């Protein structure tokens, strides 16, 4: 069965370190998205991609970057981790307009 | 500016009764609306959707209603079951594939 996998599931890092969260999907979807979930804020869009070599900023993109070198993967990098980036991160994908997003199970990141 | 609003952080209902979750949106360009369900330590899972050309969509115990003039949608769950206890997110999208989510409503169905 096709799926979307995030790794690691849990990560603890120190302030100032660079961190990369992995997202891999086997749906062969062109569209991929990164969201963060925080209490009181719901799900907020960080970055998204419509295909290989395409990346776009979402509403909370400061301090994050993504790259899309193939269809399957959209890694999320925190350039210099800050305590405000402690959150649960979800990756998602979709194939066409007005089709639902398929989400991974999330990565819980703690920045100390 | 919050484009998708779920004004009730939580809702508690008895098993067998109806659960009604509400959502308001402000962006007139939104033409696709969805509800997601989320259990702890899992990703959101798609529940039901509706396009702007409809005012109702039904799937088993779940029905979504859309009132475009009021920019309001609601999710009805009948009858509610304890396994429905979860956080429910309303989401809206337009022509750019992106979805904007509300803050979520925690539904608790009591046996």
mmCIF file of C-alpha atoms in Angstrom:
data_model
loop_
_atom_site.group_PDB
_atom_site.id
_atom_site.type_symbol
_atom_site.label_atom_id
_atom_site.label_comp_id
_atom_site.label_asym_id
_atom_site.label_seq_id
_atom_site.Cartn_x
_atom_site.Cartn_y
_atom_site.Cartn_z
ATOM 1 C CA UNK A 1 0.000 0.000 0.000
ATOM 2 C CA UNK A 2 1.150 3.526 -0.724
ATOM 3 C CA UNK A 3 2.072 5.574 2.316
ATOM 4 C CA UNK A 4 3.827 8.648 3.619
ATOM 5 C CA UNK A 5 6.574 8.131 6.186
ATOM 6 C CA UNK A 6 8.165 10.661 8.485
ATOM 7 C CA UNK A 7 11.389 10.186 10.414
ATOM 8 C CA UNK A 8 12.384 10.407 13.129
ATOM 9 C CA UNK A 9 9.159 10.176 15.160
ATOM 10 C CA UNK A 10 10.781 12.019 18.049
ATOM 11 C CA UNK A 11 13.791 14.325 18.117
ATOM 12 C CA UNK A 12 15.433 16.371 20.842
ATOM 13 C CA UNK A 13 17.987 18.957 19.795
ATOM 14 C CA UNK A 14 19.758 21.972 21.203
ATOM 15 C CA UNK A 15 19.231 25.597 20.307
ATOM 16 C CA UNK A 16 21.336 26.645 17.347
ATOM 17 C CA UNK A 17 21.779 23.202 15.810
ATOM 18 C CA UNK A 18 20.720 22.351 12.284
ATOM 19 C CA UNK A 19 18.029 19.692 12.122
ATOM 20 C CA UNK A 20 16.532 17.867 9.153
ATOM 21 C CA UNK A 21 13.202 16.064 9.277
ATOM 22 C CA UNK A 22 12.569 13.474 6.589
ATOM 23 C CA UNK A 23 9.382 12.885 4.621
ATOM 24 C CA UNK A 24 9.020 10.098 2.060
ATOM 25 C CA UNK A 25 5.874 9.232 0.110
ATOM 26 C CA UNK A 26 5.170 6.322 -2.172
ATOM 27 C CA UNK A 27 1.914 7.745 -3.582
ATOM 28 C CA UNK A 28 3.827 9.309 -6.500
ATOM 29 C CA UNK A 29 2.122 12.591 -5.664
ATOM 30 C CA UNK A 30 3.440 15.820 -7.166
ATOM 31 C CA UNK A 31 2.284 18.034 -4.292
ATOM 32 C CA UNK A 32 3.940 17.861 -0.882
ATOM 33 C CA UNK A 33 3.449 20.018 2.194
ATOM 34 C CA UNK A 34 4.924 20.598 5.646
ATOM 35 C CA UNK A 35 2.690 21.751 8.501
ATOM 36 C CA UNK A 36 3.349 22.328 12.169
ATOM 37 C CA UNK A 37 0.785 21.746 14.877
ATOM 38 C CA UNK A 38 0.802 23.830 18.042
ATOM 39 C CA UNK A 39 -1.739 24.146 20.824
ATOM 40 C CA UNK A 40 -4.003 27.078 20.092
ATOM 41 C CA UNK A 41 -2.874 27.361 16.484
ATOM 42 C CA UNK A 42 -4.014 24.215 14.756
ATOM 43 C CA UNK A 43 -2.083 23.238 11.635
ATOM 44 C CA UNK A 44 -0.013 25.945 9.949
ATOM 45 C CA UNK A 45 1.673 25.637 6.574
ATOM 46 C CA UNK A 46 5.474 25.945 6.568
ATOM 47 C CA UNK A 47 6.573 25.107 3.013
ATOM 48 C CA UNK A 48 5.161 23.273 0.036
ATOM 49 C CA UNK A 49 6.197 21.915 -3.329
ATOM 50 C CA UNK A 50 4.274 21.263 -6.536
ATOM 51 C CA UNK A 51 6.959 19.093 -8.085
ATOM 52 C CA UNK A 52 10.661 18.408 -8.481
ATOM 53 C CA UNK A 53 12.783 21.533 -8.071
ATOM 54 C CA UNK A 54 9.747 23.568 -6.993
ATOM 55 C CA UNK A 55 9.485 24.966 -3.456
ATOM 56 C CA UNK A 56 7.271 27.679 -1.964
ATOM 57 C CA UNK A 57 6.936 29.443 1.368
ATOM 58 C CA UNK A 58 3.905 28.991 3.554
ATOM 59 C CA UNK A 59 2.591 31.207 6.319
ATOM 60 C CA UNK A 60 5.275 30.296 8.917
ATOM 61 C CA UNK A 61 8.387 29.692 6.794
ATOM 62 C CA UNK A 62 10.958 31.778 8.690
ATOM 63 C CA UNK A 63 13.803 29.581 9.970
ATOM 64 C CA UNK A 64 12.867 26.630 7.738
ATOM 65 C CA UNK A 65 13.887 25.447 4.288
ATOM 66 C CA UNK A 66 12.968 22.558 1.993
ATOM 67 C CA UNK A 67 14.384 20.995 -1.135
ATOM 68 C CA UNK A 68 12.731 18.752 -3.727
ATOM 69 C CA UNK A 69 15.210 16.695 -5.713
ATOM 70 C CA UNK A 70 12.801 13.852 -6.514
ATOM 71 C CA UNK A 71 9.089 13.119 -6.391
ATOM 72 C CA UNK A 72 9.176 10.983 -3.250
ATOM 73 C CA UNK A 73 11.018 13.184 -0.724
ATOM 74 C CA UNK A 74 10.617 16.639 0.798
ATOM 75 C CA UNK A 75 13.050 17.066 3.711
ATOM 76 C CA UNK A 76 12.460 19.980 6.085
ATOM 77 C CA UNK A 77 15.554 21.706 7.486
ATOM 78 C CA UNK A 78 15.711 23.971 10.493
ATOM 79 C CA UNK A 79 18.790 26.051 9.826
ATOM 80 C CA UNK A 80 19.426 27.043 13.461
ATOM 81 C CA UNK A 81 16.903 25.495 15.809
ATOM 82 C CA UNK A 82 15.081 27.796 18.230
ATOM 83 C CA UNK A 83 12.869 26.966 21.204
ATOM 84 C CA UNK A 84 9.920 28.482 19.331
ATOM 85 C CA UNK A 85 10.284 25.649 16.813
ATOM 86 C CA UNK A 86 9.386 23.031 19.425
ATOM 87 C CA UNK A 87 6.318 21.514 17.800
ATOM 88 C CA UNK A 88 4.813 18.516 16.069
ATOM 89 C CA UNK A 89 5.585 18.514 12.358
ATOM 90 C CA UNK A 90 3.393 16.844 9.748
ATOM 91 C CA UNK A 91 4.216 16.103 6.158
ATOM 92 C CA UNK A 92 1.415 15.618 3.634
ATOM 93 C CA UNK A 93 0.943 14.949 -0.053
ATOM 94 C CA UNK A 94 -1.777 15.189 -2.673
ATOM 95 C CA UNK A 95 -2.041 14.408 -6.361
ATOM 96 C CA UNK A 96 -4.571 16.788 -7.829
ATOM 97 C CA UNK A 97 -6.675 19.826 -7.230
ATOM 98 C CA UNK A 98 -9.436 19.220 -4.717
ATOM 99 C CA UNK A 99 -8.105 15.861 -3.609
ATOM 100 C CA UNK A 100 -7.525 15.301 0.105
ATOM 101 C CA UNK A 101 -4.091 15.541 1.660
ATOM 102 C CA UNK A 102 -2.564 12.317 2.961
ATOM 103 C CA UNK A 103 -0.633 12.941 6.169
ATOM 104 C CA UNK A 104 2.278 11.183 7.805
ATOM 105 C CA UNK A 105 2.218 10.351 11.509
ATOM 106 C CA UNK A 106 4.302 13.339 12.478
ATOM 107 C CA UNK A 107 7.642 14.169 14.081
ATOM 108 C CA UNK A 108 7.659 15.581 17.595
ATOM 109 C CA UNK A 109 10.598 17.991 17.817
ATOM 110 C CA UNK A 110 11.836 19.443 21.091
ATOM 111 C CA UNK A 111 14.419 22.232 21.048
ATOM 112 C CA UNK A 112 16.136 22.706 24.407
ATOM 113 C CA UNK B 1 -5.775 36.892 10.167
ATOM 114 C CA UNK B 2 -7.498 33.584 10.701
ATOM 115 C CA UNK B 3 -9.181 32.529 7.485
ATOM 116 C CA UNK B 4 -10.695 29.350 8.932
ATOM 117 C CA UNK B 5 -12.207 29.509 12.387
ATOM 118 C CA UNK B 6 -13.405 26.783 14.688
ATOM 119 C CA UNK B 7 -14.758 28.697 17.639
ATOM 120 C CA UNK B 8 -15.439 25.735 19.904
ATOM 121 C CA UNK B 9 -12.232 24.241 21.308
ATOM 122 C CA UNK B 10 -14.144 21.293 22.710
ATOM 123 C CA UNK B 11 -17.483 19.505 22.548
ATOM 124 C CA UNK B 12 -18.856 16.710 24.723
ATOM 125 C CA UNK B 13 -21.829 14.530 23.701
ATOM 126 C CA UNK B 14 -23.455 11.320 24.819
ATOM 127 C CA UNK B 15 -23.081 8.144 22.833
ATOM 128 C CA UNK B 16 -25.921 7.766 20.347
ATOM 129 C CA UNK B 17 -26.673 11.479 20.155
ATOM 130 C CA UNK B 18 -25.775 13.898 17.371
ATOM 131 C CA UNK B 19 -22.430 15.738 17.334
ATOM 132 C CA UNK B 20 -22.356 19.039 15.457
ATOM 133 C CA UNK B 21 -19.021 20.671 14.790
ATOM 134 C CA UNK B 22 -18.921 24.134 13.262
ATOM 135 C CA UNK B 23 -16.492 26.057 11.101
ATOM 136 C CA UNK B 24 -16.475 29.551 9.597
ATOM 137 C CA UNK B 25 -14.272 30.857 6.806
ATOM 138 C CA UNK B 26 -13.539 34.328 5.497
ATOM 139 C CA UNK B 27 -11.860 33.788 2.123
ATOM 140 C CA UNK B 28 -14.385 33.930 -0.735
ATOM 141 C CA UNK B 29 -11.875 32.190 -3.010
ATOM 142 C CA UNK B 30 -12.190 28.951 -1.051
ATOM 143 C CA UNK B 31 -14.164 26.429 -3.075
ATOM 144 C CA UNK B 32 -13.283 23.133 -1.451
ATOM 145 C CA UNK B 33 -13.921 22.214 2.163
ATOM 146 C CA UNK B 34 -12.829 19.210 4.168
ATOM 147 C CA UNK B 35 -12.983 17.706 7.619
ATOM 148 C CA UNK B 36 -10.101 15.768 9.115
ATOM 149 C CA UNK B 37 -10.047 13.632 12.222
ATOM 150 C CA UNK B 38 -6.952 13.280 14.396
ATOM 151 C CA UNK B 39 -6.161 10.823 17.149
ATOM 152 C CA UNK B 40 -3.239 11.438 19.543
ATOM 153 C CA UNK B 41 0.200 10.519 18.155
ATOM 154 C CA UNK B 42 -1.209 10.034 14.653
ATOM 155 C CA UNK B 43 -1.488 12.211 11.581
ATOM 156 C CA UNK B 44 -4.797 13.757 10.545
ATOM 157 C CA UNK B 45 -6.950 11.484 8.425
ATOM 158 C CA UNK B 46 -9.408 12.670 5.822
ATOM 159 C CA UNK B 47 -13.046 12.269 6.801
ATOM 160 C CA UNK B 48 -15.328 13.993 4.314
ATOM 161 C CA UNK B 49 -15.294 16.879 1.853
ATOM 162 C CA UNK B 50 -17.634 19.150 -0.052
ATOM 163 C CA UNK B 51 -17.172 21.433 -3.019
ATOM 164 C CA UNK B 52 -18.703 24.874 -3.266
ATOM 165 C CA UNK B 53 -21.237 23.726 -5.867
ATOM 166 C CA UNK B 54 -22.973 21.578 -3.273
ATOM 167 C CA UNK B 55 -24.625 22.341 0.046
ATOM 168 C CA UNK B 56 -24.595 18.851 1.522
ATOM 169 C CA UNK B 57 -22.493 15.721 1.317
ATOM 170 C CA UNK B 58 -23.188 12.536 3.213
ATOM 171 C CA UNK B 59 -21.024 9.502 3.957
ATOM 172 C CA UNK B 60 -22.519 7.024 6.373
ATOM 173 C CA UNK B 61 -22.825 8.616 9.810
ATOM 174 C CA UNK B 62 -21.060 11.790 8.642
ATOM 175 C CA UNK B 63 -22.710 14.695 6.846
ATOM 176 C CA UNK B 64 -21.133 18.004 5.940
ATOM 177 C CA UNK B 65 -23.311 21.046 5.291
ATOM 178 C CA UNK B 66 -22.105 24.164 3.481
ATOM 179 C CA UNK B 67 -23.778 27.571 3.692
ATOM 180 C CA UNK B 68 -21.873 29.718 1.210
ATOM 181 C CA UNK B 69 -23.757 32.920 1.915
ATOM 182 C CA UNK B 70 -22.862 32.649 5.597
ATOM 183 C CA UNK B 71 -19.401 31.237 4.881
ATOM 184 C CA UNK B 72 -20.172 28.460 7.306
ATOM 185 C CA UNK B 73 -19.852 24.712 7.268
ATOM 186 C CA UNK B 74 -20.738 22.083 9.785
ATOM 187 C CA UNK B 75 -20.087 18.393 10.357
ATOM 188 C CA UNK B 76 -22.864 16.235 11.759
ATOM 189 C CA UNK B 77 -22.105 12.833 13.231
ATOM 190 C CA UNK B 78 -25.154 10.649 13.848
ATOM 191 C CA UNK B 79 -25.159 8.568 15.937
ATOM 192 C CA UNK B 80 -22.013 9.494 17.830
ATOM 193 C CA UNK B 81 -19.813 6.648 19.053
ATOM 194 C CA UNK B 82 -17.002 6.614 21.648
ATOM 195 C CA UNK B 83 -14.529 5.839 18.846
ATOM 196 C CA UNK B 84 -15.395 9.217 17.319
ATOM 197 C CA UNK B 85 -13.605 10.930 20.200
ATOM 198 C CA UNK B 86 -10.785 12.853 18.526
ATOM 199 C CA UNK B 87 -9.746 16.313 17.399
ATOM 200 C CA UNK B 88 -11.608 17.440 14.275
ATOM 201 C CA UNK B 89 -10.043 19.958 11.921
ATOM 202 C CA UNK B 90 -11.921 21.946 9.354
ATOM 203 C CA UNK B 91 -9.892 22.851 6.252
ATOM 204 C CA UNK B 92 -10.533 24.996 3.203
ATOM 205 C CA UNK B 93 -8.782 25.308 -0.115
ATOM 206 C CA UNK B 94 -8.909 27.044 -3.451
ATOM 207 C CA UNK B 95 -7.213 26.670 -6.800
ATOM 208 C CA UNK B 96 -3.656 26.385 -5.469
ATOM 209 C CA UNK B 97 -3.846 22.932 -3.824
ATOM 210 C CA UNK B 98 -3.017 24.423 -0.417
ATOM 211 C CA UNK B 99 -5.299 23.824 2.536
ATOM 212 C CA UNK B 100 -5.843 26.272 5.383
ATOM 213 C CA UNK B 101 -6.826 24.614 8.645
ATOM 214 C CA UNK B 102 -8.802 25.723 11.662
ATOM 215 C CA UNK B 103 -7.498 25.279 15.193
ATOM 216 C CA UNK B 104 -9.497 22.120 15.769
ATOM 217 C CA UNK B 105 -12.307 20.981 18.061
ATOM 218 C CA UNK B 106 -11.813 18.189 20.582
ATOM 219 C CA UNK B 107 -14.865 15.929 20.486
ATOM 220 C CA UNK B 108 -15.493 13.639 23.441
ATOM 221 C CA UNK B 109 -18.233 11.043 23.123
ATOM 222 C CA UNK B 110 -19.219 9.681 26.509
ATOM 223 C CA UNK B 111 -20.487 6.084 26.808
#
